[in-house]
Amino acid sequence: MMDIIGSDLFMNFVLAVFAIIILQTAQGEIDNAIVGDPSVECGDDFFEVKFDTRTTFHGIAFVQNHLDNPDCRTFARKDESAKNSSLRLTFDQCAIEKRHSTSPRGLFLSTNVVVAFNPEFLTKNDRVFKVQCFYMEMERRIQKEIQISMPPPTMHSKQLNMPVCKYEVLDGSPTGPPVYFATVGQMVYHKWTCDTEHENTFCMLVHSCFVDDGNGQRVQLLNEKGCALDKYLLTNLEYPTDLMAGREAHVYKYADRDNMYFDCQISITVKEPGLDYCDVPSCPDPPRRRRSNSLPEPMENNTSISAQVDYEDSEIVSDYIIPNDDIISLNWLQRNFDMRISELCMTAIGTTVLVFLNAFLFIVSLVSIMHVCCFRSSPKLDNTQSTML
């Protein structure tokens, strides 16, 4: 009986000693606590919990219900003086809770982290923290003005050859032969034409025409607008095509002058796109011209004298027109050979006839001379033959 009582007392004593040792051990291990609030860092694809302790941390931090997963827990550092620790978690590990929010718009990521100061069991000093990161969705309109301009145009230039223009005096019609010598009253056609490689491109205007006797006396036939000034000399021109102008007229001459010189200006313009025909001058009927007898006094330092010209619709005959009654019909010889004391004027036909006549006379003379020479040498030859016999 005494042995049994002694054994129970011994066992109670051992248990008491063991409990005291465990209690003292627990008291020593949990003599630590978290200082302040943990800090959370929300990264692009992770978040990290950091906390500081009062003394060296020998415990463990892990995601609740994921202690067995090595990626979801962290142990104390080996550094005995470290008084802090952290747990870094990625979004696709440890069953991180993801929750979308509409107000405000964004995404909540959250989990529970347990900080235990003893790796084997939990105590009253251990803490459980709900860690949460919010990623806000931003709907923001960003505007920036960009000035866009077209690249500068590339210059492709090509120079068009200007038309080549000429003035002709034709016999009677636009298709008549050229006239180089004419008689007073003869019907001729004044024709201006321009030739170009580019059709339906240019327009022409004949204007500022003058007739000159070669000694400085000039009479204007067309003004700067292309309108006629004297209907007896030249009436308003016609424009059959864009690059042709002309008008028939009677031949006239200056008194005591045999030659006349025509001087006209031709303006070439580019035809407007879409036009079928070029614009022609709209001119009234030209008046009759008379020359005034009064001449202006010569200006200082100017030796030229100009005649004053005015216009009226009277029946006065122009000084530059010979009436029809004074026109004398000429024969063929007079029309082709104009023989005067100081000069001889011939047409092409007259020149040709004169050349052939001179050639004929030369040939006849040469034959005659040869015949005479042969006739004189024949008697001498006969006498020589008789002497030899």
PDB file of C-alpha atoms in Angstrom, residues 103-342:
ATOM      1  CA  SER A 103     -18.199  51.243 -57.894  1.00  0.00           C
ATOM      2  CA  PRO A 104     -15.434  52.126 -57.985  1.00  0.00           C
ATOM      3  CA  ARG A 105     -14.461  50.151 -61.061  1.00  0.00           C
ATOM      4  CA  GLY A 106     -11.530  47.881 -60.401  1.00  0.00           C
ATOM      5  CA  LEU A 107     -10.260  44.574 -58.990  1.00  0.00           C
ATOM      6  CA  PHE A 108      -9.838  43.561 -55.328  1.00  0.00           C
ATOM      7  CA  LEU A 109      -7.186  40.956 -54.439  1.00  0.00           C
ATOM      8  CA  SER A 110      -7.323  39.710 -50.841  1.00  0.00           C
ATOM      9  CA  THR A 111      -6.198  36.884 -48.525  1.00  0.00           C
ATOM     10  CA  ASN A 112      -5.648  36.134 -44.815  1.00  0.00           C
ATOM     11  CA  VAL A 113      -2.084  36.033 -43.507  1.00  0.00           C
ATOM     12  CA  VAL A 114      -1.303  34.420 -40.157  1.00  0.00           C
ATOM     13  CA  VAL A 115       1.748  35.573 -38.204  1.00  0.00           C
ATOM     14  CA  ALA A 116       2.719  32.920 -35.570  1.00  0.00           C
ATOM     15  CA  PHE A 117       5.602  33.482 -33.172  1.00  0.00           C
ATOM     16  CA  ASN A 118       5.931  29.753 -32.576  1.00  0.00           C
ATOM     17  CA  PRO A 119       6.311  27.466 -35.563  1.00  0.00           C
ATOM     18  CA  GLU A 120       4.607  24.556 -33.733  1.00  0.00           C
ATOM     19  CA  PHE A 121       1.425  26.056 -32.275  1.00  0.00           C
ATOM     20  CA  LEU A 122      -0.565  29.238 -32.003  1.00  0.00           C
ATOM     21  CA  THR A 123      -0.615  31.544 -28.996  1.00  0.00           C
ATOM     22  CA  LYS A 124      -2.470  34.591 -27.860  1.00  0.00           C
ATOM     23  CA  ASN A 125       0.215  36.886 -29.277  1.00  0.00           C
ATOM     24  CA  ASP A 126      -0.248  35.542 -32.822  1.00  0.00           C
ATOM     25  CA  ARG A 127      -2.141  37.678 -35.300  1.00  0.00           C
ATOM     26  CA  VAL A 128      -4.281  37.123 -38.415  1.00  0.00           C
ATOM     27  CA  PHE A 129      -4.297  39.975 -40.965  1.00  0.00           C
ATOM     28  CA  LYS A 130      -6.604  40.405 -43.944  1.00  0.00           C
ATOM     29  CA  VAL A 131      -4.402  41.703 -46.723  1.00  0.00           C
ATOM     30  CA  GLN A 132      -6.129  43.450 -49.622  1.00  0.00           C
ATOM     31  CA  CYS A 133      -4.960  45.285 -52.751  1.00  0.00           C
ATOM     32  CA  PHE A 134      -7.237  47.282 -55.038  1.00  0.00           C
ATOM     33  CA  TYR A 135      -6.368  47.874 -58.687  1.00  0.00           C
ATOM     34  CA  MET A 136      -8.555  50.636 -60.067  1.00  0.00           C
ATOM     35  CA  GLU A 137      -9.663  50.600 -63.670  1.00  0.00           C
ATOM     36  CA  MET A 138      -9.176  54.046 -65.142  1.00  0.00           C
ATOM     37  CA  GLU A 139     -11.253  55.159 -68.079  1.00  0.00           C
ATOM     38  CA  ARG A 140      -9.542  58.256 -69.297  1.00  0.00           C
ATOM     39  CA  ARG A 141      -9.706  59.937 -72.636  1.00  0.00           C
ATOM     40  CA  ILE A 142      -6.398  61.322 -73.761  1.00  0.00           C
ATOM     41  CA  GLN A 143      -6.368  63.722 -76.654  1.00  0.00           C
ATOM     42  CA  LYS A 144      -3.508  65.181 -78.568  1.00  0.00           C
ATOM     43  CA  GLU A 145      -3.728  67.342 -81.620  1.00  0.00           C
ATOM     44  CA  ILE A 146      -1.562  66.202 -84.492  1.00  0.00           C
ATOM     45  CA  GLN A 147      -1.245  68.381 -87.526  1.00  0.00           C
ATOM     46  CA  ILE A 148      -0.972  66.295 -90.652  1.00  0.00           C
ATOM     47  CA  SER A 149      -0.091  67.971 -93.892  1.00  0.00           C
ATOM     48  CA  MET A 150       0.249  66.561 -97.361  1.00  0.00           C
ATOM     49  CA  PRO A 151       3.740  66.310 -98.756  1.00  0.00           C
ATOM     50  CA  PRO A 152       4.621  69.156-101.086  1.00  0.00           C
ATOM     51  CA  PRO A 153       3.564  68.516-104.662  1.00  0.00           C
ATOM     52  CA  THR A 154       6.189  67.382-107.074  1.00  0.00           C
ATOM     53  CA  MET A 155       6.708  69.877-109.823  1.00  0.00           C
ATOM     54  CA  HIS A 156       6.562  68.353-113.279  1.00  0.00           C
ATOM     55  CA  SER A 157       7.013  71.152-115.756  1.00  0.00           C
ATOM     56  CA  LYS A 158       7.020  70.960-119.508  1.00  0.00           C
ATOM     57  CA  GLN A 159       7.494  73.974-121.701  1.00  0.00           C
ATOM     58  CA  LEU A 160       5.177  74.138-124.681  1.00  0.00           C
ATOM     59  CA  ASN A 161       6.633  75.407-127.900  1.00  0.00           C
ATOM     60  CA  MET A 162       5.006  78.664-128.867  1.00  0.00           C
ATOM     61  CA  PRO A 163       3.161  78.789-132.193  1.00  0.00           C
ATOM     62  CA  VAL A 164       5.002  80.058-135.250  1.00  0.00           C
ATOM     63  CA  CYS A 165       3.006  82.828-136.900  1.00  0.00           C
ATOM     64  CA  LYS A 166       3.161  84.364-140.364  1.00  0.00           C
ATOM     65  CA  TYR A 167       1.420  87.069-142.398  1.00  0.00           C
ATOM     66  CA  GLU A 168       0.508  86.612-146.066  1.00  0.00           C
ATOM     67  CA  VAL A 169      -1.150  88.645-148.771  1.00  0.00           C
ATOM     68  CA  LEU A 170      -3.033  86.258-151.071  1.00  0.00           C
ATOM     69  CA  ASP A 171      -4.742  86.784-154.367  1.00  0.00           C
ATOM     70  CA  GLY A 172      -8.478  87.220-153.865  1.00  0.00           C
ATOM     71  CA  SER A 173      -9.231  84.469-151.296  1.00  0.00           C
ATOM     72  CA  PRO A 174      -7.745  82.607-148.316  1.00  0.00           C
ATOM     73  CA  THR A 175      -6.555  79.846-150.655  1.00  0.00           C
ATOM     74  CA  GLY A 176      -5.147  82.092-153.380  1.00  0.00           C
ATOM     75  CA  PRO A 177      -1.468  82.288-154.348  1.00  0.00           C
ATOM     76  CA  PRO A 178       0.802  84.794-152.594  1.00  0.00           C
ATOM     77  CA  VAL A 179       0.908  88.285-154.047  1.00  0.00           C
ATOM     78  CA  TYR A 180       4.231  90.117-154.200  1.00  0.00           C
ATOM     79  CA  PHE A 181       3.349  92.751-156.816  1.00  0.00           C
ATOM     80  CA  ALA A 182      -0.135  94.192-157.080  1.00  0.00           C
ATOM     81  CA  THR A 183      -2.032  96.928-158.849  1.00  0.00           C
ATOM     82  CA  VAL A 184      -4.262  99.510-157.258  1.00  0.00           C
ATOM     83  CA  GLY A 185      -7.812  98.218-156.872  1.00  0.00           C
ATOM     84  CA  GLN A 186      -6.826  94.533-157.039  1.00  0.00           C
ATOM     85  CA  MET A 187      -8.703  92.314-154.573  1.00  0.00           C
ATOM     86  CA  VAL A 188      -6.340  90.600-152.120  1.00  0.00           C
ATOM     87  CA  TYR A 189      -6.791  88.677-148.888  1.00  0.00           C
ATOM     88  CA  HIS A 190      -4.815  89.575-145.780  1.00  0.00           C
ATOM     89  CA  LYS A 191      -4.179  86.379-143.837  1.00  0.00           C
ATOM     90  CA  TRP A 192      -2.549  85.768-140.441  1.00  0.00           C
ATOM     91  CA  THR A 193      -1.942  82.159-139.337  1.00  0.00           C
ATOM     92  CA  CYS A 194      -0.088  80.433-136.520  1.00  0.00           C
ATOM     93  CA  ASP A 195       1.130  76.830-136.607  1.00  0.00           C
ATOM     94  CA  THR A 196       1.567  74.735-133.447  1.00  0.00           C
ATOM     95  CA  GLU A 197       2.083  71.112-132.476  1.00  0.00           C
ATOM     96  CA  HIS A 198      -0.602  71.293-129.766  1.00  0.00           C
ATOM     97  CA  GLU A 199      -4.146  71.493-131.048  1.00  0.00           C
ATOM     98  CA  ASN A 200      -6.931  73.285-129.205  1.00  0.00           C
ATOM     99  CA  THR A 201      -4.419  74.914-126.833  1.00  0.00           C
ATOM    100  CA  PHE A 202      -3.800  78.508-127.957  1.00  0.00           C
ATOM    101  CA  CYS A 203      -5.802  81.521-129.098  1.00  0.00           C
ATOM    102  CA  MET A 204      -4.588  84.380-131.261  1.00  0.00           C
ATOM    103  CA  LEU A 205      -5.544  88.052-131.627  1.00  0.00           C
ATOM    104  CA  VAL A 206      -4.297  90.323-134.406  1.00  0.00           C
ATOM    105  CA  HIS A 207      -4.106  93.933-133.271  1.00  0.00           C
ATOM    106  CA  SER A 208      -2.149  97.187-133.493  1.00  0.00           C
ATOM    107  CA  CYS A 209      -1.713  97.056-137.282  1.00  0.00           C
ATOM    108  CA  PHE A 210      -0.030  99.908-139.147  1.00  0.00           C
ATOM    109  CA  VAL A 211       0.759 100.529-142.808  1.00  0.00           C
ATOM    110  CA  ASP A 212       3.977 102.416-143.515  1.00  0.00           C
ATOM    111  CA  ASP A 213       5.366 103.981-146.671  1.00  0.00           C
ATOM    112  CA  GLY A 214       8.959 103.339-145.565  1.00  0.00           C
ATOM    113  CA  ASN A 215       9.684 107.006-144.862  1.00  0.00           C
ATOM    114  CA  GLY A 216       8.035 107.347-141.465  1.00  0.00           C
ATOM    115  CA  GLN A 217       4.467 108.041-142.588  1.00  0.00           C
ATOM    116  CA  ARG A 218       2.193 105.540-140.832  1.00  0.00           C
ATOM    117  CA  VAL A 219      -1.539 104.906-140.759  1.00  0.00           C
ATOM    118  CA  GLN A 220      -3.153 102.656-138.154  1.00  0.00           C
ATOM    119  CA  LEU A 221      -5.451  99.973-139.514  1.00  0.00           C
ATOM    120  CA  LEU A 222      -6.335  98.008-136.324  1.00  0.00           C
ATOM    121  CA  ASN A 223      -6.311  99.313-132.763  1.00  0.00           C
ATOM    122  CA  GLU A 224      -4.985  97.506-129.689  1.00  0.00           C
ATOM    123  CA  LYS A 225      -8.288  95.596-129.374  1.00  0.00           C
ATOM    124  CA  GLY A 226      -8.117  94.277-132.934  1.00  0.00           C
ATOM    125  CA  CYS A 227     -10.879  96.527-134.294  1.00  0.00           C
ATOM    126  CA  ALA A 228     -10.644  98.189-137.709  1.00  0.00           C
ATOM    127  CA  LEU A 229     -10.377 101.989-137.912  1.00  0.00           C
ATOM    128  CA  ASP A 230     -11.134 102.645-141.584  1.00  0.00           C
ATOM    129  CA  LYS A 231     -13.517 100.500-143.576  1.00  0.00           C
ATOM    130  CA  TYR A 232     -11.989 101.645-146.885  1.00  0.00           C
ATOM    131  CA  LEU A 233      -8.549 100.404-145.913  1.00  0.00           C
ATOM    132  CA  LEU A 234      -9.389  97.264-143.913  1.00  0.00           C
ATOM    133  CA  THR A 235     -12.583  96.194-142.225  1.00  0.00           C
ATOM    134  CA  ASN A 236     -12.918  94.047-139.081  1.00  0.00           C
ATOM    135  CA  LEU A 237     -11.103  90.724-139.291  1.00  0.00           C
ATOM    136  CA  GLU A 238     -12.757  87.321-139.343  1.00  0.00           C
ATOM    137  CA  TYR A 239     -11.466  84.344-137.346  1.00  0.00           C
ATOM    138  CA  PRO A 240     -12.336  81.075-139.136  1.00  0.00           C
ATOM    139  CA  THR A 241     -10.265  79.061-136.641  1.00  0.00           C
ATOM    140  CA  ASP A 242      -8.541  79.670-133.334  1.00  0.00           C
ATOM    141  CA  LEU A 243      -5.196  80.358-135.015  1.00  0.00           C
ATOM    142  CA  MET A 244      -6.269  82.058-138.249  1.00  0.00           C
ATOM    143  CA  ALA A 245      -7.499  85.564-139.005  1.00  0.00           C
ATOM    144  CA  GLY A 246      -8.015  87.421-142.238  1.00  0.00           C
ATOM    145  CA  ARG A 247     -10.059  89.789-144.389  1.00  0.00           C
ATOM    146  CA  GLU A 248     -10.228  90.663-148.075  1.00  0.00           C
ATOM    147  CA  ALA A 249      -9.425  94.212-149.153  1.00  0.00           C
ATOM    148  CA  HIS A 250      -8.622  96.273-152.261  1.00  0.00           C
ATOM    149  CA  VAL A 251      -5.048  97.257-152.931  1.00  0.00           C
ATOM    150  CA  TYR A 252      -4.253 100.899-152.196  1.00  0.00           C
ATOM    151  CA  LYS A 253      -1.029 102.895-152.168  1.00  0.00           C
ATOM    152  CA  TYR A 254       0.544 106.055-150.925  1.00  0.00           C
ATOM    153  CA  ALA A 255       0.869 108.895-153.371  1.00  0.00           C
ATOM    154  CA  ASP A 256       4.293 108.851-155.039  1.00  0.00           C
ATOM    155  CA  ARG A 257       5.227 105.682-153.174  1.00  0.00           C
ATOM    156  CA  ASP A 258       5.692 102.303-154.785  1.00  0.00           C
ATOM    157  CA  ASN A 259       6.119 100.139-151.672  1.00  0.00           C
ATOM    158  CA  MET A 260       3.985  99.580-148.580  1.00  0.00           C
ATOM    159  CA  TYR A 261       4.948  97.917-145.323  1.00  0.00           C
ATOM    160  CA  PHE A 262       2.441  96.257-142.992  1.00  0.00           C
ATOM    161  CA  ASP A 263       3.282  95.961-139.306  1.00  0.00           C
ATOM    162  CA  CYS A 264       0.911  93.972-137.036  1.00  0.00           C
ATOM    163  CA  GLN A 265       1.129  92.450-133.590  1.00  0.00           C
ATOM    164  CA  ILE A 266      -0.204  88.980-132.741  1.00  0.00           C
ATOM    165  CA  SER A 267      -1.025  88.077-129.139  1.00  0.00           C
ATOM    166  CA  ILE A 268      -0.961  84.377-128.232  1.00  0.00           C
ATOM    167  CA  THR A 269      -2.922  83.283-125.150  1.00  0.00           C
ATOM    168  CA  VAL A 270      -3.680  79.902-123.607  1.00  0.00           C
ATOM    169  CA  LYS A 271      -7.180  78.695-124.355  1.00  0.00           C
ATOM    170  CA  GLU A 272      -9.457  78.424-121.343  1.00  0.00           C
ATOM    171  CA  PRO A 273     -10.318  74.795-120.454  1.00  0.00           C
ATOM    172  CA  GLY A 274     -13.770  73.724-121.537  1.00  0.00           C
ATOM    173  CA  LEU A 275     -14.160  76.335-124.288  1.00  0.00           C
ATOM    174  CA  ASP A 276     -14.920  75.111-127.789  1.00  0.00           C
ATOM    175  CA  TYR A 277     -13.861  78.344-129.483  1.00  0.00           C
ATOM    176  CA  CYS A 278     -11.633  81.242-128.613  1.00  0.00           C
ATOM    177  CA  ASP A 279     -13.107  84.639-127.843  1.00  0.00           C
ATOM    178  CA  VAL A 280     -12.913  87.032-130.787  1.00  0.00           C
ATOM    179  CA  PRO A 281     -13.053  90.833-130.497  1.00  0.00           C
ATOM    180  CA  SER A 282     -16.515  92.363-130.689  1.00  0.00           C
ATOM    181  CA  CYS A 283     -16.036  95.459-132.801  1.00  0.00           C
ATOM    182  CA  PRO A 284     -18.452  98.028-134.258  1.00  0.00           C
ATOM    183  CA  ASP A 285     -18.459  98.872-137.956  1.00  0.00           C
ATOM    184  CA  PRO A 286     -15.352 100.929-138.685  1.00  0.00           C
ATOM    185  CA  PRO A 287     -15.868 104.596-139.659  1.00  0.00           C
ATOM    186  CA  ARG A 288     -14.370 106.476-142.562  1.00  0.00           C
ATOM    187  CA  ARG A 289     -11.127 108.278-142.006  1.00  0.00           C
ATOM    188  CA  ARG A 290      -9.972 111.670-143.118  1.00  0.00           C
ATOM    189  CA  ARG A 291      -6.620 113.281-142.543  1.00  0.00           C
ATOM    190  CA  SER A 292      -6.536 116.724-140.987  1.00  0.00           C
ATOM    191  CA  ASN A 293      -4.492 119.423-142.720  1.00  0.00           C
ATOM    192  CA  SER A 294      -3.292 120.862-139.423  1.00  0.00           C
ATOM    193  CA  LEU A 295      -0.065 119.417-138.066  1.00  0.00           C
ATOM    194  CA  PRO A 296       1.010 119.850-134.444  1.00  0.00           C
ATOM    195  CA  GLU A 297       4.044 121.931-133.674  1.00  0.00           C
ATOM    196  CA  PRO A 298       7.196 119.848-133.115  1.00  0.00           C
ATOM    197  CA  MET A 299       7.930 119.161-129.493  1.00  0.00           C
ATOM    198  CA  GLU A 300      11.125 120.217-127.851  1.00  0.00           C
ATOM    199  CA  ASN A 301      14.021 117.802-128.515  1.00  0.00           C
ATOM    200  CA  ASN A 302      11.831 115.814-130.908  1.00  0.00           C
ATOM    201  CA  THR A 303      12.131 116.119-134.659  1.00  0.00           C
ATOM    202  CA  SER A 304       9.324 113.729-135.563  1.00  0.00           C
ATOM    203  CA  ILE A 305       6.013 115.093-136.852  1.00  0.00           C
ATOM    204  CA  SER A 306       2.778 113.121-136.505  1.00  0.00           C
ATOM    205  CA  ALA A 307      -0.440 113.697-138.431  1.00  0.00           C
ATOM    206  CA  GLN A 308      -3.636 114.180-136.445  1.00  0.00           C
ATOM    207  CA  VAL A 309      -6.270 111.622-137.397  1.00  0.00           C
ATOM    208  CA  ASP A 310      -9.968 111.901-136.583  1.00  0.00           C
ATOM    209  CA  TYR A 311     -13.026 109.893-137.610  1.00  0.00           C
ATOM    210  CA  GLU A 312     -16.404 110.859-138.987  1.00  0.00           C
ATOM    211  CA  ASP A 313     -19.198 109.344-141.078  1.00  0.00           C
ATOM    212  CA  SER A 314     -19.067 111.890-143.903  1.00  0.00           C
ATOM    213  CA  GLU A 315     -18.752 111.094-147.584  1.00  0.00           C
ATOM    214  CA  ILE A 316     -15.207 112.444-147.804  1.00  0.00           C
ATOM    215  CA  VAL A 317     -13.019 110.057-149.771  1.00  0.00           C
ATOM    216  CA  SER A 318      -9.873 108.933-147.999  1.00  0.00           C
ATOM    217  CA  ASP A 319      -6.568 110.340-149.226  1.00  0.00           C
ATOM    218  CA  TYR A 320      -5.218 106.798-149.408  1.00  0.00           C
ATOM    219  CA  ILE A 321      -7.895 105.416-151.771  1.00  0.00           C
ATOM    220  CA  ILE A 322      -7.902 105.945-155.565  1.00  0.00           C
ATOM    221  CA  PRO A 323     -11.464 106.211-156.925  1.00  0.00           C
ATOM    222  CA  ASN A 324     -12.620 103.519-159.299  1.00  0.00           C
ATOM    223  CA  ASP A 325     -12.894 105.999-162.176  1.00  0.00           C
ATOM    224  CA  ASP A 326      -9.163 106.689-161.988  1.00  0.00           C
ATOM    225  CA  ILE A 327      -8.199 103.027-162.180  1.00  0.00           C
ATOM    226  CA  ILE A 328      -6.670 102.251-165.613  1.00  0.00           C
ATOM    227  CA  SER A 329      -6.686  98.738-167.013  1.00  0.00           C
ATOM    228  CA  LEU A 330      -3.198  97.494-167.873  1.00  0.00           C
ATOM    229  CA  ASN A 331      -2.190  95.041-170.556  1.00  0.00           C
ATOM    230  CA  TRP A 332      -0.044  91.980-170.028  1.00  0.00           C
ATOM    231  CA  LEU A 333       3.239  93.752-170.694  1.00  0.00           C
ATOM    232  CA  GLN A 334       2.384  96.601-168.337  1.00  0.00           C
ATOM    233  CA  ARG A 335       1.352  94.235-165.579  1.00  0.00           C
ATOM    234  CA  ASN A 336       4.599  92.237-165.803  1.00  0.00           C
ATOM    235  CA  PHE A 337       7.140  94.900-166.751  1.00  0.00           C
ATOM    236  CA  ASP A 338       7.112  98.251-164.965  1.00  0.00           C
ATOM    237  CA  MET A 339       9.842 100.161-166.814  1.00  0.00           C
ATOM    238  CA  ARG A 340      10.846 103.544-165.514  1.00  0.00           C
ATOM    239  CA  ILE A 341      13.790 105.881-165.900  1.00  0.00           C
ATOM    240  CA  SER A 342      15.441 105.005-162.608  1.00  0.00           C
TER     241      SER A 342
END
